[in-house]
Each structure stands twice: as structure tokens, then as C-alpha cells.
Amino acid sequence: MARRSTKQELPDDFEEHILDIDVGDEMRSSFLEYAYSVIYSRALPDARDGLKPVQRRILYTMDQMGLRPDRGHVKSARVVGEVMGRLHPHGDTAIYDALVRMSQPWSMRVPMIDGHGNFGSPDDSPAAMRYTECRMAPAAVAMTASIDEQTVDFKPNYDSREFEPTVLPAAIPNLVVNGTTGIAVGMATNCAPHNLIEVVQALRHLITHPKAGLDDLMRFIPGPDLPTGGKIVGLEGIRDAYETGRGTFRMRATARIESVTNRRKGIVVTELPYGVGTEKVIERIKTLVQGKKLQGISDVKDLTDREHGLRLVIEVKNGFVPEALLEQLYRQTPMEDSFGINAVALVDGQPRTLGLKEMLQVFLDHRFDVVRRRSLFRRAKAADRLHLVDGLIVAILDIDEVIQLIRTSDDTAMARERLMGVFDLTEVQTNYILEMPLRRLTRFSKLELDKEKSELELEIEALDAILNDDKLRWKVVSDELTEVAKTYGTPRRTVLLESAGTAVTAATVPLEVADDPCFVYLSSTGLLARTATDDPPGEGGGRANHDVVVSAVPATARGEIGGLTSTGRLVRIGVLELPQLPDTANDPHLAGGLQVSEILALDPGERLLALTTLRNDGPGLALGTRQGVVKRVNPEILARDDWEVIRLADGDEVVGARELVTGDEELCFITSDAQLLHFGAASVRPQGRSGGGMAGVRLAAGEHVAWFGALDPVESVVVTASGSSTALPGTEPGAVKVTPFAEYPPKGRATGGVRAHRFLKGEDALVFAWAGPAPARAAASSGAPIELPEANGRRDGSGIPGSQPIAAASGPVAAQLRPGGSAPSGVPS
């Protein structure tokens, strides 16, 4: 079998043509064509409507589909498919990304699309187009309004089967209001969003003052208004951008210092810079903390939700100044970011860098032309209708003859010619009459036609005035802009700052809290707090509507103190853990502080009795127990969080404790059967912390110690309240008596003491006892003040009925800080 040859025979007259093409010229030509396509068809917006081609095609397609705000949502995939199939053959991803951006309120100052479903967040991408739904937002209707009135030019689409608008009528100055961003070939654009109301005010001013300068316009538009709010720090770059089209400004998050827990302060961020999400900030903070480049942060929580909006909580460690830490966050995290304005847009088909006035002027010229073309269209339409109405009126006046002519005509053409000849009608009028149902030719229709004719004549007259008078046309543009601002305008969100302001001052504040002297207070209601000053508090008083301070010690802000409990434990307390009271005339009697239970882990029934400094020298501590034991503890500070300072017998507990300052204080016991015993602290031999103490006061059978403390006998008083031992604690006011401490003679240790209160009928025990420097202040269990009677000289006298049960008493705070000051209050068990 013969093989067939695959070689083609060339004709004899065939001439070979080979073109030599320079590779550089070919690359240059191809690159310019590609760059042209990207610049004009994808990346840069038109300065008139501020839209890129894909955005314009989306809005136009949705308008043609009838997806108005009063209609239901449709699947986003349906819109994307329509846009891609008819107008934009560049892939569904690019179309859907543009659609999503136009619906995001954190991206657009005035959103153009009303999205339904998951359209993402500043950190997360949206759901797929098959899951989300969309329709036109009210502002999009203003962008496409009157597009069917020949207000803009149309051009063939990519396959020349349909037509698309080259620009939208755009009643909203979208380029300035919503801004834009895009990267082309060899150029890019980045315009910041602005407030619609401010922009409209500037546009109206420019209409009436065409020669207005930049300073005049900036009186109305002082700076960008970002969708995410926040602050703009420094306005120099903004003026440069408005003047030249290029400039940079700094955006700063909005944050405030709050008490996020009872023990800690925090930085609460409610607004972030434009284009920055919470996850980006959190990730950066974690990186800095792990790299030990940022200190003082204990936790970061994103509590953002749809109800309360953005809320990023940054907890600050105790010992760090929140204001200084906030300034570090501004410097090292995206909580402060820069925005570079590069206002490049297409003007007359050419990319140009525009200043603020140029952008506003291009939009105004566009609207001026839209109003002109719309008026021409409406006038032509009104004139056509008036022409028909005139013909109808003629026909109605001679209706019988018209009908006779039509009936006697052989066909439509004959009827048309006869009507045109007899009534002097045009062909358009005649055709309209022939096509009209007879039911329209009634007397009532004649009245309607006369009214319609008058309205059409007035409309044509008004449109002629607009077309023939430029000033009137500018007034129409101005009035429509005013209506747009009223309908779609919202208040300004971004705060403009000339400079960093308070942030500069905060930068000079040290990051960590200084170890400055302060005082720590324990109140009668169990609140712990520290002051912000080292000035000694006043000699008395305080606010009468708050509880009393029962224990106070000097400390430093970053130091530690001890707390003596009823079980004989000494517990370490970090001063920085305590809330700081406001500095109000050094008054410690303020509402505030933290409950002891939130600072210390106490056992059930255990109470904090007094505060003490953790000193390794000095005369030590003095403690008194319920069973009458007294102990002086040598100062011994252990490297533990807590340790025992007395060995208690079964059923016994500490009822009072005090840190001795000089060792010359008087130790005082008051028993439940109203016996008072005081003796010098020097008579008690100091013991180690494991010692069990020694006999302090001799108790009668069935009695116990009601109060114990150490005090300076000079100018001190004794407060006692008698009642029934069978009454529930804290329910009986009792009979209250205040006696000068000097009335009670001292006795030796381990004796029975002297009588301190005479019981009346129905009384058999003390329900409250306290001794300390005058003037004494008392408080109820709620912290409310209780007025005490005047001190008298009868040490064994009876009391007067009290107003309510006394829970605690104390003397001036300054006395507690002096050597031999008052001891803390005690409540009988």
C-alpha cells in the first residue's frame, strides 16, 4: 500500500513575506494598550460620578432589573451574572468584590447597595454570592435618577449587542463623599471619604461664588469624614491634598480609660482608623507583647457586636499608667495609621490629579449638563404631548363629523387623509385619534384635555426658562443638592484635631506607676482603697454620708502591706491591687474602694480586722483574743503570701489587732459584761509568731472579750452600747454612752478591770464597744453615720437609747497614723 505524502505543494508564484519587528517596539506597544485598558476600563473612576466602570455597571444593571429599595432582595449571584453577561466580561470575582464594597458601611460613607446576609467585616471576607442578597440602597436611586431621560451618553457594550452609560447622572458627589481607591498601570488613586452635608454646602457656595478659594471651601469641608469615625490628627497634610491632590494625614482610634473590672483599668477602643479591623490590632498587640516590646497589657478582648458596635477592651496591668500605655499603642500598633490622598480621576477621558476645588467643579459642570439635557428631554416630551392634546381637542369639538368621516372611509389610509385635509391635522395627531378608543371622546375628557393643555404649557414655559437662563439652571442644581443633603446626609463622625493634643502630654507620663508614698484605708463596710497623695489626711470629719475608716497605714504605690485576720493570719496585700480614691481634699471618707473578699481569699467566717506595715523592725504587733489572751508578736516577715502570727486555742479567735509604733501604747480590753482593763504594752513580753500569748484579762464565767486595741490614753474616749445578750447581733440599738478614757484607772495585766457601763433593766451585755482618740465617729452596718452623745464623766453610768445599731466606730484618720493612734473597731461576737 502506497504511503500518502503530507508535504504541501506550494504554487510556483508564491512569494514569502517576512516582517522584521523590533521586540522593544512590540513590547512597548502591547504594554501601552494594556495600560490603557486598565486605566480606562477598570482602575480609575470618572470624576463626574466617582465610579469605576464595574461599579457603574452594577448600579445600572440593578436599576434596569428594578431592584429598588421598596422591592425585595435578590441573590447577589443573579446581579453578578447579569453584569458579567451583559456589560462587564472580567470575571465574577471582581464584580462581586465591587458589589460587596459598595454595601459595607465601614468602607463607604454613603453605601450604594443594601446587602442582606454576611457581607464581611473589616477583618473577614464576605460569604459567597450564592448566599447573600442585595438591592439598591436609597442613595443608589439618586445616582441613577433620570438616566432614561437622555441625560448621559451611551456606548456599545463589549460585544456591541447592547448599550451602557458612559457615566451616571449622579445627584450625589460620589467621588468626594465616598472616595475611591485603585491601582492602575503606572498610576494609582486614593481619595478619602467626606461628609455629604459639608460637601453640599461647599458646592452651593461654589455655585454662588465661582471664584471662591480653597480657604473659603475649607470653611465648609474642614477635612475628611471617615466611615469608621475615629480622629484625624494634624491638618497640614489635608490642606496640601486639597490644594494639589496629594497629601497625607494621620488617623487615630477613639479610646477611653475605663474600669473594666473592680481591680483593673482598661483601654476601651470604640472607633478604629479607616480600613483597620480589630483582628489586625489584636494580632499586632500580641506580637509586641510576646516580643517584650510592649509591657503593661494583661488581656485583649474583642466585645464587638451588632447592638453596641465596635468595643475592643485592652486590660492594663496594675502598676502601669493607662494613658502612657495608650500613647505607646498609638505609636506601635495600627490604632494610629496614615492615609495618603492621591486624587487621580478621569476628566474628559484623561487621568488627572485633582484638588478639592477641581473635583467639586467637575461634578457641578456634570450636574449642570444633566439638568440641561433632562430639561431638553422633558420639554420635547411635553411638546409632543401638547401636540397630541391639541389634535384631540379639535376632534372632540367636531366629534360627529370625525365619526362620520371615519365611517364613510374605505380604509385607514383614506380616513387618515380625509381627517388631515378637513381638520388640518398632522399625521401624528391623526394616527393618535384613529388609535384612540371612542370611550375617551366624552365631554369629561374635553375638560381633562383643557386642564392638561394648561399644565403642559406651564411646564414648557418653565423648562424654556431653565434652558434659556444659566442662573436659573444653577439654582435648580443647588436646590437638588440641598434635597440630597436633607435626604441622605448624616452628622460628622470623625473628629479633627490640629495636633496630638493630650497625646503629647501623655507621652511624657511614665509608663509604670511611680512608687510614690500613699495611704491605704480599710472602711467599716469592708472596703479597701489607696490614696494618690502622701499628704496626711485632715484631722477629722470626712463626709457624713459615708462609712468610717477603721484602719489606715502609710505605704507606697508599688509596695505591700499586711492584713491581720480574725484567725490570726497575716496576709500580704499588694497596694497596686487596690483602687485609687480621687484626691478630694485628702478626704478618705469617700464612696469607693474594693471589697475585701475580692482582694483576699478568706475562709468562711474569717474577717479582716486591721492593716499593718510589713516592717522587720519595731515593737511588733499586739493582738487580743475572744478568750482574753494578749500577745505581742516580734516583727518577722516571711517570704510567703500569708502566715500565722498567733497559736489560737480551740474555739478562740482574734477580736482586735494593732501594729505598735513606740511600744509605749496602752493595751485595752473591754469585755461583754462591761469590764474595762488597760495596761502598758511594755508589760507584755514579745513572743515569736508560733507563741500562744499570755493572759490579758480575767473573764467571768460565760463572758468574752468584746473589744481589744492599743491607743494613746490622752484625749481618748470609750464608746459602749448595752443591750440584751439574747437579741440577734446587729438588731438592737442599745443604750449608748461616750466616756473620757481618763476616767478608767489602769490595772495590772490578767486582772478583771473596772466597770465601764451600768446595765439597766433588760440589759445584761455590751452589744458594742470601742476606745480611741476623740472625736469618735460611728456608722451603721450600711455605712450610714450615727450621731453619738456627748462624752460625760461617769465611767459606770448607763447610756441613752441609740437611734440604730452601731456596727463600727473610729477616731480621726490622722490619729491612726500617729504613734499610739486609735486601734481598729471591733464588733462583739
XYZ file of C-alpha atoms in Angstrom, residues 225-602:
378
model
C -15.179 62.282 57.455
C -14.281 58.610 57.628
C -16.992 55.913 57.784
C -15.379 54.354 60.865
C -15.172 57.651 62.765
C -12.032 57.994 64.834
C -9.820 61.052 64.911
C -7.648 62.840 62.380
C -4.526 64.299 63.968
C -2.805 67.127 62.131
C -4.486 69.079 59.321
C -1.427 70.252 57.367
C -1.457 67.266 55.033
C -5.176 67.704 54.404
C -4.697 71.226 53.103
C -1.885 70.036 50.839
C -4.154 67.324 49.448
C -6.996 69.770 48.860
C -4.651 72.146 47.068
C -2.517 69.792 44.992
C -4.378 66.486 45.075
C -1.636 64.824 47.095
C -1.217 64.789 50.872
C -1.074 62.612 53.958
C -2.840 62.741 57.297
C -2.825 60.555 60.400
C -5.853 58.629 61.623
C -6.193 57.699 65.283
C -8.532 55.339 67.103
C -11.056 56.668 69.598
C -10.312 55.217 73.035
C -11.099 55.974 76.644
C -9.885 54.752 80.011
C -12.453 52.737 81.985
C -12.574 50.434 84.991
C -13.071 47.138 83.189
C -13.095 45.180 86.459
C -13.206 46.147 90.105
C -9.464 45.737 90.310
C -8.200 46.866 86.929
C -8.365 49.721 84.499
C -8.560 49.187 80.783
C -8.406 50.954 77.434
C -11.724 50.666 75.604
C -11.489 51.298 71.859
C -14.786 52.243 70.193
C -13.566 53.508 66.806
C -10.601 52.419 64.691
C -8.818 54.123 61.791
C -10.332 53.754 58.329
C -9.506 50.353 56.861
C -8.243 48.857 60.147
C -10.024 45.931 61.802
C -9.918 44.672 65.362
C -8.114 41.447 64.463
C -5.272 43.389 62.917
C -4.876 45.404 66.120
C -5.098 42.335 68.356
C -2.534 40.438 66.300
C -0.102 43.352 66.432
C -0.529 43.738 70.201
C 0.107 40.035 70.756
C 3.239 40.182 68.624
C 4.599 43.157 70.569
C 3.788 41.596 73.943
C 5.399 38.284 73.014
C 8.459 40.143 71.772
C 8.591 42.106 75.047
C 8.358 45.368 73.106
C 5.121 46.335 74.824
C 4.508 45.938 78.550
C 1.565 46.510 80.824
C -1.172 44.587 78.955
C -2.781 41.623 80.682
C -5.516 40.741 78.160
C -7.219 41.909 74.959
C -10.901 41.161 74.360
C -12.969 41.879 71.271
C -16.513 42.534 72.531
C -17.815 43.935 69.240
C -21.427 43.127 68.442
C -24.231 44.487 66.281
C -26.043 46.111 69.189
C -23.184 48.079 70.752
C -20.843 48.362 67.770
C -17.077 48.147 67.994
C -15.694 47.570 71.500
C -12.103 46.412 71.925
C -11.087 46.115 75.593
C -7.370 46.183 76.442
C -6.854 45.355 80.106
C -3.967 47.178 81.780
C -1.840 45.504 84.440
C -1.761 47.083 87.849
C 1.194 49.385 88.189
C 1.039 50.787 84.657
C -0.383 54.159 83.665
C -3.185 53.607 81.110
C -2.650 56.993 79.443
C 1.025 56.288 78.787
C 0.239 52.790 77.545
C -2.387 54.202 75.173
C 0.219 56.508 73.685
C 2.508 53.504 73.087
C -0.355 51.677 71.376
C -0.813 54.648 69.068
C 2.861 54.569 68.137
C 3.349 50.817 67.731
C 0.027 49.412 66.520
C -2.488 50.162 63.738
C -4.531 52.127 66.280
C -2.838 55.068 64.563
C -2.365 54.859 60.821
C -1.714 57.201 57.930
C -3.849 57.871 54.865
C -2.217 59.127 51.704
C -4.513 61.085 49.403
C -3.719 60.768 45.687
C -6.777 62.177 43.934
C -6.418 60.817 40.396
C -9.568 60.528 38.277
C -10.641 60.640 34.646
C -11.603 64.079 33.336
C -12.711 64.206 29.701
C -11.189 60.768 29.271
C -7.793 61.773 30.628
C -6.335 60.844 34.045
C -5.721 63.972 36.112
C -4.676 64.754 39.671
C -7.408 66.939 41.138
C -7.542 69.297 44.072
C -10.680 69.813 46.091
C -11.998 72.706 44.018
C -11.358 70.868 40.740
C -13.285 67.799 41.956
C -16.212 69.940 43.049
C -16.180 71.940 39.816
C -16.166 68.834 37.613
C -19.182 67.490 39.477
C -21.039 70.804 39.214
C -20.384 71.017 35.476
C -21.699 67.485 35.112
C -24.870 68.255 37.040
C -25.315 71.456 35.060
C -25.198 69.446 31.855
C -27.510 66.770 33.291
C -30.118 69.403 34.164
C -29.819 70.904 30.676
C -30.223 67.579 28.890
C -33.011 66.497 31.211
C -34.855 69.771 30.604
C -34.474 69.353 26.829
C -35.859 65.832 27.041
C -38.776 66.822 29.227
C -39.569 69.841 27.064
C -39.588 67.733 23.911
C -41.775 65.160 25.605
C -44.162 67.840 26.887
C -44.270 69.490 23.427
C -45.095 66.150 21.798
C -47.874 65.576 24.282
C -49.210 69.111 23.786
C -49.296 68.495 20.052
C -51.439 65.403 20.569
C -53.698 67.171 23.034
C -54.320 69.972 20.524
C -55.372 67.385 17.949
C -57.697 65.654 20.404
C -59.362 68.919 21.323
C -60.051 69.649 17.641
C -61.503 66.176 17.188
C -63.754 66.439 20.246
C -65.188 69.794 19.126
C -66.427 68.170 15.858
C -66.833 64.648 17.128
C -69.843 63.854 14.960
C -68.111 64.878 11.760
C -64.978 62.950 12.763
C -67.001 59.795 13.295
C -68.852 60.300 10.003
C -65.574 60.699 8.120
C -64.144 57.546 9.629
C -67.315 55.500 8.967
C -67.523 56.572 5.329
C -63.860 55.840 4.616
C -62.880 52.637 2.809
C -59.739 52.011 4.881
C -57.452 53.562 7.465
C -55.334 55.357 4.886
C -58.395 57.095 3.417
C -59.632 58.031 6.896
C -56.201 59.476 7.745
C -56.084 61.590 4.575
C -59.632 62.881 4.963
C -59.103 63.846 8.638
C -55.846 65.615 7.824
C -57.482 67.537 4.988
C -60.727 68.517 6.727
C -59.390 69.427 10.205
C -55.854 70.473 9.242
C -54.229 67.858 11.493
C -50.742 66.407 11.296
C -50.144 62.757 10.604
C -49.080 62.170 14.225
C -52.285 63.732 15.528
C -54.399 61.808 13.059
C -52.850 58.443 13.898
C -53.360 59.104 17.623
C -57.056 59.913 17.039
C -57.595 56.809 14.928
C -55.964 54.581 17.584
C -57.929 56.066 20.495
C -60.986 54.201 21.877
C -64.307 56.023 21.447
C -64.851 55.982 25.212
C -62.176 58.671 25.538
C -64.159 61.105 23.392
C -66.540 62.316 26.082
C -67.435 65.692 27.494
C -65.441 64.879 30.656
C -62.401 64.090 28.534
C -62.704 67.572 26.979
C -62.364 69.098 30.465
C -59.409 66.889 31.228
C -57.723 67.823 27.961
C -58.164 71.532 28.569
C -56.618 71.167 32.032
C -53.777 69.025 30.693
C -53.091 71.563 27.951
C -52.746 74.368 30.505
C -50.396 72.274 32.637
C -48.277 71.347 29.631
C -47.992 74.948 28.533
C -46.850 75.971 32.016
C -44.352 73.097 32.116
C -42.916 74.027 28.739
C -42.652 77.633 29.829
C -40.770 76.641 32.985
C -38.440 74.331 31.053
C -37.777 77.049 28.468
C -36.826 79.376 31.307
C -34.348 76.835 32.651
C -32.854 76.238 29.220
C -32.521 79.916 28.402
C -31.227 81.143 31.779
C -27.978 79.753 33.194
C -28.602 81.322 36.602
C -31.942 79.561 36.871
C -30.314 76.292 35.833
C -27.666 76.713 38.559
C -30.473 77.347 41.037
C -32.056 74.022 40.050
C -28.715 72.293 40.633
C -28.360 73.987 44.032
C -31.903 73.120 45.129
C -31.460 69.483 44.126
C -28.210 69.296 46.093
C -29.988 70.687 49.147
C -32.621 67.986 48.850
C -29.925 65.326 48.524
C -28.231 66.545 51.709
C -31.525 66.504 53.610
C -32.372 63.010 52.406
C -29.033 61.199 52.658
C -26.875 63.400 54.908
C -25.695 62.250 58.339
C -23.750 64.011 61.122
C -19.952 64.068 61.084
C -18.290 61.011 62.612
C -14.585 61.880 62.538
C -13.083 64.359 64.986
C -10.475 66.735 63.544
C -7.529 67.726 65.747
C -4.936 70.321 64.872
C -2.290 68.258 66.693
C -1.959 65.277 69.010
C -3.146 67.469 71.907
C -3.362 65.467 75.092
C -1.430 62.630 73.497
C 1.727 64.737 73.533
C 1.281 65.311 77.227
C 0.595 61.617 77.782
C 3.856 60.735 76.088
C 5.726 62.423 78.929
C 3.900 60.343 81.558
C 5.954 57.350 82.702
C 4.544 54.016 81.651
C 4.665 52.469 85.106
C 3.087 53.911 88.227
C 5.741 55.589 90.337
C 6.421 54.145 93.772
C 5.115 57.288 95.445
C 4.043 57.407 99.112
C 0.339 56.937 99.749
C -2.092 55.699 102.392
C -4.217 52.558 102.450
C -7.607 52.552 104.159
C -9.975 49.878 105.445
C -13.559 51.044 105.933
C -16.188 49.746 108.313
C -18.113 48.179 105.416
C -15.083 46.165 104.323
C -13.764 48.368 101.510
C -10.055 48.668 100.719
C -8.610 51.627 98.816
C -5.486 53.714 98.426
C -4.928 57.429 98.021
C -2.995 59.278 95.354
C -1.170 61.597 97.722
C 1.331 61.456 100.549
C -0.159 64.424 102.385
C -1.533 63.436 105.797
C -5.336 63.429 105.854
C -7.321 66.001 107.794
C -7.870 65.804 111.474
C -11.350 64.548 111.398
C -14.606 64.637 109.779
C -14.969 63.360 106.345
C -18.264 63.193 104.576
C -21.132 62.386 106.873
C -22.940 60.226 104.309
C -20.231 57.555 104.137
C -18.795 54.940 106.464
C -15.780 55.437 108.688
C -12.171 54.391 108.203
C -11.361 51.793 110.835
C -7.728 51.176 109.876
C -5.153 53.175 107.949
C -1.458 52.617 107.238
C 1.188 54.500 105.243
C 2.524 52.704 102.166
C 3.935 53.214 98.695
C 2.078 52.710 95.412
C 4.162 49.707 94.369
C 4.704 48.349 97.863
C 2.963 45.778 100.040
C 1.082 45.868 103.334
C -0.283 43.222 105.669
C -3.790 42.379 106.743
C -4.495 40.840 110.183
C -7.466 38.477 110.217
C -9.647 37.006 112.951
C -7.976 33.596 112.553
C -4.551 35.008 113.449
C -3.215 35.183 109.897
C -1.098 37.964 108.456
C -1.854 38.244 104.715
C 0.150 40.140 102.125
C -1.757 42.785 100.132
C -0.286 44.464 97.041
C -1.058 48.178 97.167
C -1.341 48.380 93.364
C -4.180 45.878 93.518
C -6.276 48.449 95.348
C -8.361 51.093 93.556
C -7.194 54.663 93.900
C -9.537 57.155 95.531
C -9.988 60.574 93.915
C -7.962 63.317 95.510
C -10.740 65.368 97.097
C -9.220 67.484 99.823
C -7.470 64.382 101.196
C -10.794 63.119 102.484
C -10.632 59.336 102.984
C -14.341 59.053 103.806
C -15.367 58.629 100.216
C -17.604 56.168 98.455
C -15.299 53.796 96.623
C -12.850 51.021 97.149
C -12.915 47.294 96.672
C -14.485 44.661 98.891
C -12.032 42.664 100.964
C -13.422 39.420 99.554
C -12.297 40.496 96.063
C -8.736 41.087 97.236
C -8.150 38.330 99.784
C -9.156 34.686 99.834
C -10.690 34.460 103.329
